[in-house]
Every structure is written in structure tokens, then in C-alpha cells.
């Protein structure tokens, strides 16, 4: 099994490489330190599994996963992180990640990799315990308090499910420029910085 490891702590990435390659069935074909590396290594190596942290700069693991899954919807991405933040978990699920485990579950990393390689979805014990609550429908969100119109609501939902501006434009029969303008207006109304924050807002407050 070929694996790419991406973690913003280079020491962690190298330690993981050593641990994983202690199993003769695993070859680490690349290590990186942010989402940009993840995309480049994925395109170059097409690994069986991409093992990746979430919170990295300047490009996060979630942003990289979104781009990679647009390139290859069959990509097998396993998130390994110290963060069990609800918004991260929901976003990872919605993007189509195959697993989400915590670094504290160190002994479970190798079995999780093999499970993901075989097409299974893998979540650490702490994550599994959260899923029933996270998947419950939320009370209907009151858009009117933010002066959000029907078309803006459609765009918010599509951003929240990981659609690019081009995909949103095609689905709603708009130009990409119009979609960008809508998103800028929406961000201003919600006092959000970027579309990632908008997606998290949608997943945690609206969906």
C-alpha cells in the first residue's frame, strides 16, 4: 500500500513514516507539511491512501481534500488530527473523507489505513460517539434576520456541501462572476471572512 503523509509538524510526519514503514506492506511515497503539498503529492503519486492533518497553514487539510476530491472523487483520504471539533467532523464527512481519527488513537492508525484502502469508512471511538448527535436535523434556521434571500440560501447550501463557484454557477444557471458577487454579499451579511467559514457556518448552524 502506497501512502502519502501530510502534517504541518515535520517531526510528526517523519515519525509516522517510520512507524508505518515498519510494516512491510506499507510504503510512504511522500511527506508534506500543508494542503498545497497534499494536492501536489496526490496528483503525482496517486497513493492508495492520503493520511492528512486538518489544521494546517496556509492551506488546510479540508481545503486540500475538497480540491483532491474534485480531481478524483475516488480518492481515499484519512484525516489524522488532534481536533475532534464538530464542524471539522461534519465538513470531513460532507466532503467524502473515508475516515477521521485522532492522533491520540496511535495504535489504530495502521489498521485504519488498511480499512480505508479496502473501501471502509473509519472513525475513532471518540468520533463515533459524536456522530448520532451531529447527524440529527437542526431547528429551521431563520435567514430573515440576516436579510438572506432565496437564491442566497441556495448558494449557501451549495457552498456548505463543498461545491465550487463553477459548479454552483452551472447548477443555478448563473455566471461564475454572479456567484462570486453573491458569496461576497453573503459573507458581508454574516460577518464571515471566507467561503470556508461560510461552509462551517452552514454545517453547524443551518444544516
PDB file of C-alpha atoms in Angstrom:
ATOM      1  CA  UNK A   1       0.000   0.000   0.000  1.00  0.00           C
ATOM      2  CA  UNK A   2       1.364   3.404  -1.022  1.00  0.00           C
ATOM      3  CA  UNK A   3       0.686   6.234   1.424  1.00  0.00           C
ATOM      4  CA  UNK A   4       1.267   9.997   1.416  1.00  0.00           C
ATOM      5  CA  UNK A   5       1.553  11.693   4.832  1.00  0.00           C
ATOM      6  CA  UNK A   6       0.821  15.398   5.254  1.00  0.00           C
ATOM      7  CA  UNK A   7       1.238  17.074   8.649  1.00  0.00           C
ATOM      8  CA  UNK A   8       2.384  20.592   9.486  1.00  0.00           C
ATOM      9  CA  UNK A   9       4.720  19.163  12.127  1.00  0.00           C
ATOM     10  CA  UNK A  10       7.537  17.654  10.085  1.00  0.00           C
ATOM     11  CA  UNK A  11       8.728  15.591  13.039  1.00  0.00           C
ATOM     12  CA  UNK A  12       5.279  14.011  13.337  1.00  0.00           C
ATOM     13  CA  UNK A  13       5.238  13.243   9.599  1.00  0.00           C
ATOM     14  CA  UNK A  14       8.664  11.587   9.747  1.00  0.00           C
ATOM     15  CA  UNK A  15       7.733   9.640  12.898  1.00  0.00           C
ATOM     16  CA  UNK A  16       4.577   8.383  11.196  1.00  0.00           C
ATOM     17  CA  UNK A  17       6.630   7.368   8.154  1.00  0.00           C
ATOM     18  CA  UNK A  18       8.956   5.310  10.352  1.00  0.00           C
ATOM     19  CA  UNK A  19       6.069   3.656  12.191  1.00  0.00           C
ATOM     20  CA  UNK A  20       4.067   2.839   9.073  1.00  0.00           C
ATOM     21  CA  UNK A  21       7.036   1.507   7.127  1.00  0.00           C
ATOM     22  CA  UNK A  22       7.807  -0.888   9.965  1.00  0.00           C
ATOM     23  CA  UNK A  23       5.042  -2.888   8.284  1.00  0.00           C
ATOM     24  CA  UNK A  24       6.462  -4.323   5.056  1.00  0.00           C
ATOM     25  CA  UNK A  25       3.105  -3.860   3.319  1.00  0.00           C
ATOM     26  CA  UNK A  26       3.340  -0.059   3.556  1.00  0.00           C
ATOM     27  CA  UNK A  27       5.455   2.331   1.500  1.00  0.00           C
ATOM     28  CA  UNK A  28       5.348   6.071   2.229  1.00  0.00           C
ATOM     29  CA  UNK A  29       5.807   7.701  -1.165  1.00  0.00           C
ATOM     30  CA  UNK A  30       5.788  11.294   0.061  1.00  0.00           C
ATOM     31  CA  UNK A  31       5.528  13.581   3.081  1.00  0.00           C
ATOM     32  CA  UNK A  32       4.315  17.182   3.107  1.00  0.00           C
ATOM     33  CA  UNK A  33       3.551  19.979   5.543  1.00  0.00           C
ATOM     34  CA  UNK A  34       0.372  21.652   4.232  1.00  0.00           C
ATOM     35  CA  UNK A  35      -2.598  21.270   1.908  1.00  0.00           C
ATOM     36  CA  UNK A  36      -0.675  22.503  -1.127  1.00  0.00           C
ATOM     37  CA  UNK A  37       1.778  19.624  -0.677  1.00  0.00           C
ATOM     38  CA  UNK A  38      -1.144  17.225  -0.298  1.00  0.00           C
ATOM     39  CA  UNK A  39      -2.620  18.209  -3.661  1.00  0.00           C
ATOM     40  CA  UNK A  40       0.747  18.076  -5.432  1.00  0.00           C
ATOM     41  CA  UNK A  41       1.728  14.716  -3.953  1.00  0.00           C
ATOM     42  CA  UNK A  42      -1.697  13.247  -4.656  1.00  0.00           C
ATOM     43  CA  UNK A  43      -1.569  14.279  -8.300  1.00  0.00           C
ATOM     44  CA  UNK A  44       1.992  12.977  -8.663  1.00  0.00           C
ATOM     45  CA  UNK A  45       1.778   9.712  -6.720  1.00  0.00           C
ATOM     46  CA  UNK A  46      -1.944   8.793  -6.682  1.00  0.00           C
ATOM     47  CA  UNK A  47      -1.435   6.983  -3.343  1.00  0.00           C
ATOM     48  CA  UNK A  48      -3.759   4.257  -2.094  1.00  0.00           C
ATOM     49  CA  UNK A  49      -4.441   6.414   0.973  1.00  0.00           C
ATOM     50  CA  UNK A  50      -3.677  10.038   1.832  1.00  0.00           C
ATOM     51  CA  UNK A  51      -3.103  10.409   5.594  1.00  0.00           C
ATOM     52  CA  UNK A  52      -3.537  14.082   6.402  1.00  0.00           C
ATOM     53  CA  UNK A  53      -3.832  16.556   9.273  1.00  0.00           C
ATOM     54  CA  UNK A  54      -6.687  19.069   9.221  1.00  0.00           C
ATOM     55  CA  UNK A  55      -5.424  22.328  10.719  1.00  0.00           C
ATOM     56  CA  UNK A  56      -2.505  23.470   8.551  1.00  0.00           C
ATOM     57  CA  UNK A  57      -1.387  26.775   7.045  1.00  0.00           C
ATOM     58  CA  UNK A  58      -1.596  28.329   4.559  1.00  0.00           C
ATOM     59  CA  UNK A  59      -3.842  25.592   3.070  1.00  0.00           C
ATOM     60  CA  UNK A  60      -5.806  23.380   5.460  1.00  0.00           C
ATOM     61  CA  UNK A  61      -6.437  19.678   5.115  1.00  0.00           C
ATOM     62  CA  UNK A  62     -10.140  20.298   4.494  1.00  0.00           C
ATOM     63  CA  UNK A  63      -9.366  22.721   1.663  1.00  0.00           C
ATOM     64  CA  UNK A  64      -6.909  20.238   0.153  1.00  0.00           C
ATOM     65  CA  UNK A  65      -9.405  17.379   0.470  1.00  0.00           C
ATOM     66  CA  UNK A  66     -12.046  19.413  -1.341  1.00  0.00           C
ATOM     67  CA  UNK A  67      -9.668  20.080  -4.238  1.00  0.00           C
ATOM     68  CA  UNK A  68      -8.397  16.499  -4.396  1.00  0.00           C
ATOM     69  CA  UNK A  69     -11.896  15.008  -4.366  1.00  0.00           C
ATOM     70  CA  UNK A  70     -12.855  17.282  -7.240  1.00  0.00           C
ATOM     71  CA  UNK A  71      -9.866  15.929  -9.167  1.00  0.00           C
ATOM     72  CA  UNK A  72     -10.557  12.330  -8.150  1.00  0.00           C
ATOM     73  CA  UNK A  73     -13.871  11.552  -6.387  1.00  0.00           C
ATOM     74  CA  UNK A  74     -12.494   8.079  -5.570  1.00  0.00           C
ATOM     75  CA  UNK A  75      -9.568   9.459  -3.553  1.00  0.00           C
ATOM     76  CA  UNK A  76      -9.202   7.777  -0.165  1.00  0.00           C
ATOM     77  CA  UNK A  77      -8.448  10.419   2.447  1.00  0.00           C
ATOM     78  CA  UNK A  78      -7.945   9.599   6.118  1.00  0.00           C
ATOM     79  CA  UNK A  79      -7.774  12.571   8.462  1.00  0.00           C
ATOM     80  CA  UNK A  80      -5.456  12.220  11.449  1.00  0.00           C
ATOM     81  CA  UNK A  81      -5.740  15.145  13.831  1.00  0.00           C
ATOM     82  CA  UNK A  82      -5.760  16.268  17.441  1.00  0.00           C
ATOM     83  CA  UNK A  83      -9.040  18.145  16.844  1.00  0.00           C
ATOM     84  CA  UNK A  84     -12.427  16.499  17.451  1.00  0.00           C
ATOM     85  CA  UNK A  85     -14.208  19.756  16.602  1.00  0.00           C
ATOM     86  CA  UNK A  86     -17.793  19.085  15.472  1.00  0.00           C
ATOM     87  CA  UNK A  87     -17.571  21.426  12.476  1.00  0.00           C
ATOM     88  CA  UNK A  88     -14.420  19.703  11.216  1.00  0.00           C
ATOM     89  CA  UNK A  89     -16.013  16.271  11.532  1.00  0.00           C
ATOM     90  CA  UNK A  90     -19.155  17.327   9.672  1.00  0.00           C
ATOM     91  CA  UNK A  91     -17.155  19.009   6.911  1.00  0.00           C
ATOM     92  CA  UNK A  92     -14.911  15.961   6.529  1.00  0.00           C
ATOM     93  CA  UNK A  93     -17.972  13.729   6.220  1.00  0.00           C
ATOM     94  CA  UNK A  94     -19.647  16.004   3.711  1.00  0.00           C
ATOM     95  CA  UNK A  95     -16.518  16.242   1.584  1.00  0.00           C
ATOM     96  CA  UNK A  96     -16.335  12.468   1.349  1.00  0.00           C
ATOM     97  CA  UNK A  97     -13.327  11.658   3.524  1.00  0.00           C
ATOM     98  CA  UNK A  98     -13.024   7.951   4.282  1.00  0.00           C
ATOM     99  CA  UNK A  99     -12.007   8.383   7.883  1.00  0.00           C
ATOM    100  CA  UNK A 100     -11.356  10.702  10.791  1.00  0.00           C
ATOM    101  CA  UNK A 101      -9.204   9.508  13.661  1.00  0.00           C
ATOM    102  CA  UNK A 102      -7.400  11.264  16.474  1.00  0.00           C
ATOM    103  CA  UNK A 103      -3.646  11.230  16.948  1.00  0.00           C
ATOM    104  CA  UNK A 104      -4.270  10.004  20.471  1.00  0.00           C
ATOM    105  CA  UNK A 105      -5.502   6.720  18.914  1.00  0.00           C
ATOM    106  CA  UNK A 106      -1.936   5.994  17.797  1.00  0.00           C
ATOM    107  CA  UNK A 107      -2.226   2.214  17.743  1.00  0.00           C
ATOM    108  CA  UNK A 108      -5.243   2.389  15.473  1.00  0.00           C
ATOM    109  CA  UNK A 109      -3.571   4.293  12.631  1.00  0.00           C
ATOM    110  CA  UNK A 110      -2.205   1.311  10.720  1.00  0.00           C
ATOM    111  CA  UNK A 111      -5.417  -0.765  10.932  1.00  0.00           C
ATOM    112  CA  UNK A 112      -7.369   2.333   9.886  1.00  0.00           C
ATOM    113  CA  UNK A 113      -5.177   2.768   6.796  1.00  0.00           C
ATOM    114  CA  UNK A 114      -5.777  -0.804   5.673  1.00  0.00           C
ATOM    115  CA  UNK A 115      -9.509  -0.487   6.318  1.00  0.00           C
ATOM    116  CA  UNK A 116      -9.688   2.687   4.228  1.00  0.00           C
ATOM    117  CA  UNK A 117      -7.641   1.062   1.465  1.00  0.00           C
ATOM    118  CA  UNK A 118     -10.257  -1.689   1.339  1.00  0.00           C
ATOM    119  CA  UNK A 119     -13.055   0.835   0.945  1.00  0.00           C
ATOM    120  CA  UNK A 120     -14.284   1.051   4.528  1.00  0.00           C
ATOM    121  CA  UNK A 121     -15.003   4.256   6.430  1.00  0.00           C
ATOM    122  CA  UNK A 122     -13.130   4.554   9.708  1.00  0.00           C
ATOM    123  CA  UNK A 123     -13.780   6.816  12.679  1.00  0.00           C
ATOM    124  CA  UNK A 124     -12.075   6.772  16.064  1.00  0.00           C
ATOM    125  CA  UNK A 125     -14.070   5.874  19.167  1.00  0.00           C
ATOM    126  CA  UNK A 126     -14.495   9.478  20.287  1.00  0.00           C
ATOM    127  CA  UNK A 127     -15.692  10.476  16.812  1.00  0.00           C
ATOM    128  CA  UNK A 128     -18.165   7.580  16.558  1.00  0.00           C
ATOM    129  CA  UNK A 129     -19.755   8.647  19.828  1.00  0.00           C
ATOM    130  CA  UNK A 130     -20.427  12.105  18.358  1.00  0.00           C
ATOM    131  CA  UNK A 131     -21.958  11.009  15.049  1.00  0.00           C
ATOM    132  CA  UNK A 132     -25.577  10.355  16.173  1.00  0.00           C
ATOM    133  CA  UNK A 133     -25.822  13.879  17.608  1.00  0.00           C
ATOM    134  CA  UNK A 134     -24.051  15.530  14.682  1.00  0.00           C
ATOM    135  CA  UNK A 135     -26.340  13.873  12.156  1.00  0.00           C
ATOM    136  CA  UNK A 136     -29.548  14.994  13.866  1.00  0.00           C
ATOM    137  CA  UNK A 137     -31.518  17.634  11.931  1.00  0.00           C
ATOM    138  CA  UNK A 138     -31.231  21.136  13.367  1.00  0.00           C
ATOM    139  CA  UNK A 139     -34.099  23.527  14.013  1.00  0.00           C
ATOM    140  CA  UNK A 140     -35.012  25.577  10.952  1.00  0.00           C
ATOM    141  CA  UNK A 141     -32.604  28.481  10.630  1.00  0.00           C
ATOM    142  CA  UNK A 142     -34.076  31.984  10.468  1.00  0.00           C
ATOM    143  CA  UNK A 143     -32.434  33.574   7.432  1.00  0.00           C
ATOM    144  CA  UNK A 144     -34.689  36.618   7.616  1.00  0.00           C
ATOM    145  CA  UNK A 145     -32.717  38.120  10.492  1.00  0.00           C
ATOM    146  CA  UNK A 146     -29.737  38.385   8.123  1.00  0.00           C
ATOM    147  CA  UNK A 147     -31.789  39.596   5.122  1.00  0.00           C
ATOM    148  CA  UNK A 148     -30.817  36.473   3.162  1.00  0.00           C
ATOM    149  CA  UNK A 149     -32.924  35.841   0.046  1.00  0.00           C
ATOM    150  CA  UNK A 150     -33.959  32.534  -1.540  1.00  0.00           C
ATOM    151  CA  UNK A 151     -31.170  32.497  -4.144  1.00  0.00           C
ATOM    152  CA  UNK A 152     -28.610  33.311  -1.471  1.00  0.00           C
ATOM    153  CA  UNK A 153     -29.922  30.396   0.608  1.00  0.00           C
ATOM    154  CA  UNK A 154     -29.403  28.052  -2.348  1.00  0.00           C
ATOM    155  CA  UNK A 155     -25.832  29.287  -2.767  1.00  0.00           C
ATOM    156  CA  UNK A 156     -25.084  28.942   0.959  1.00  0.00           C
ATOM    157  CA  UNK A 157     -26.279  25.325   0.878  1.00  0.00           C
ATOM    158  CA  UNK A 158     -24.146  24.531  -2.171  1.00  0.00           C
ATOM    159  CA  UNK A 159     -21.061  26.135  -0.612  1.00  0.00           C
ATOM    160  CA  UNK A 160     -21.753  24.133   2.544  1.00  0.00           C
ATOM    161  CA  UNK A 161     -21.786  20.872   0.605  1.00  0.00           C
ATOM    162  CA  UNK A 162     -18.420  21.603  -0.985  1.00  0.00           C
ATOM    163  CA  UNK A 163     -19.419  22.930  -4.418  1.00  0.00           C
ATOM    164  CA  UNK A 164     -17.008  25.206  -6.279  1.00  0.00           C
ATOM    165  CA  UNK A 165     -18.118  28.523  -7.794  1.00  0.00           C
ATOM    166  CA  UNK A 166     -18.155  26.903 -11.234  1.00  0.00           C
ATOM    167  CA  UNK A 167     -20.339  24.023 -10.039  1.00  0.00           C
ATOM    168  CA  UNK A 168     -22.718  26.423  -8.287  1.00  0.00           C
ATOM    169  CA  UNK A 169     -22.932  28.558 -11.428  1.00  0.00           C
ATOM    170  CA  UNK A 170     -23.757  25.520 -13.570  1.00  0.00           C
ATOM    171  CA  UNK A 171     -26.366  24.212 -11.127  1.00  0.00           C
ATOM    172  CA  UNK A 172     -28.144  27.554 -10.702  1.00  0.00           C
ATOM    173  CA  UNK A 173     -27.660  28.747 -14.309  1.00  0.00           C
ATOM    174  CA  UNK A 174     -25.633  31.772 -13.257  1.00  0.00           C
ATOM    175  CA  UNK A 175     -22.241  33.137 -14.308  1.00  0.00           C
ATOM    176  CA  UNK A 176     -19.259  32.495 -12.032  1.00  0.00           C
ATOM    177  CA  UNK A 177     -18.933  36.254 -11.555  1.00  0.00           C
ATOM    178  CA  UNK A 178     -22.514  36.445 -10.313  1.00  0.00           C
ATOM    179  CA  UNK A 179     -21.871  33.595  -7.889  1.00  0.00           C
ATOM    180  CA  UNK A 180     -18.747  35.360  -6.572  1.00  0.00           C
ATOM    181  CA  UNK A 181     -20.776  38.539  -6.058  1.00  0.00           C
ATOM    182  CA  UNK A 182     -23.489  36.634  -4.221  1.00  0.00           C
ATOM    183  CA  UNK A 183     -20.916  34.981  -1.954  1.00  0.00           C
ATOM    184  CA  UNK A 184     -19.218  38.314  -1.187  1.00  0.00           C
ATOM    185  CA  UNK A 185     -22.589  39.783  -0.197  1.00  0.00           C
ATOM    186  CA  UNK A 186     -23.434  36.739   1.931  1.00  0.00           C
ATOM    187  CA  UNK A 187     -20.081  36.892   3.735  1.00  0.00           C
ATOM    188  CA  UNK A 188     -20.679  40.565   4.498  1.00  0.00           C
ATOM    189  CA  UNK A 189     -24.169  39.866   5.859  1.00  0.00           C
ATOM    190  CA  UNK A 190     -22.902  37.108   8.134  1.00  0.00           C
ATOM    191  CA  UNK A 191     -19.661  38.964   9.021  1.00  0.00           C
ATOM    192  CA  UNK A 192     -17.597  35.995   7.830  1.00  0.00           C
ATOM    193  CA  UNK A 193     -14.102  36.080   6.328  1.00  0.00           C
ATOM    194  CA  UNK A 194     -14.213  33.485   3.530  1.00  0.00           C
ATOM    195  CA  UNK A 195     -16.167  30.604   1.984  1.00  0.00           C
ATOM    196  CA  UNK A 196     -14.598  28.083   4.374  1.00  0.00           C
ATOM    197  CA  UNK A 197     -16.094  29.957   7.309  1.00  0.00           C
ATOM    198  CA  UNK A 198     -19.386  30.096   5.394  1.00  0.00           C
ATOM    199  CA  UNK A 199     -19.332  26.322   4.887  1.00  0.00           C
ATOM    200  CA  UNK A 200     -18.652  25.733   8.577  1.00  0.00           C
ATOM    201  CA  UNK A 201     -21.409  28.233   9.495  1.00  0.00           C
ATOM    202  CA  UNK A 202     -23.847  26.340   7.273  1.00  0.00           C
ATOM    203  CA  UNK A 203     -22.876  22.922   8.644  1.00  0.00           C
ATOM    204  CA  UNK A 204     -23.015  23.941  12.295  1.00  0.00           C
ATOM    205  CA  UNK A 205     -25.838  26.495  12.378  1.00  0.00           C
ATOM    206  CA  UNK A 206     -28.118  25.757   9.455  1.00  0.00           C
ATOM    207  CA  UNK A 207     -27.928  22.185   8.171  1.00  0.00           C
TER     208      UNK A 207
END
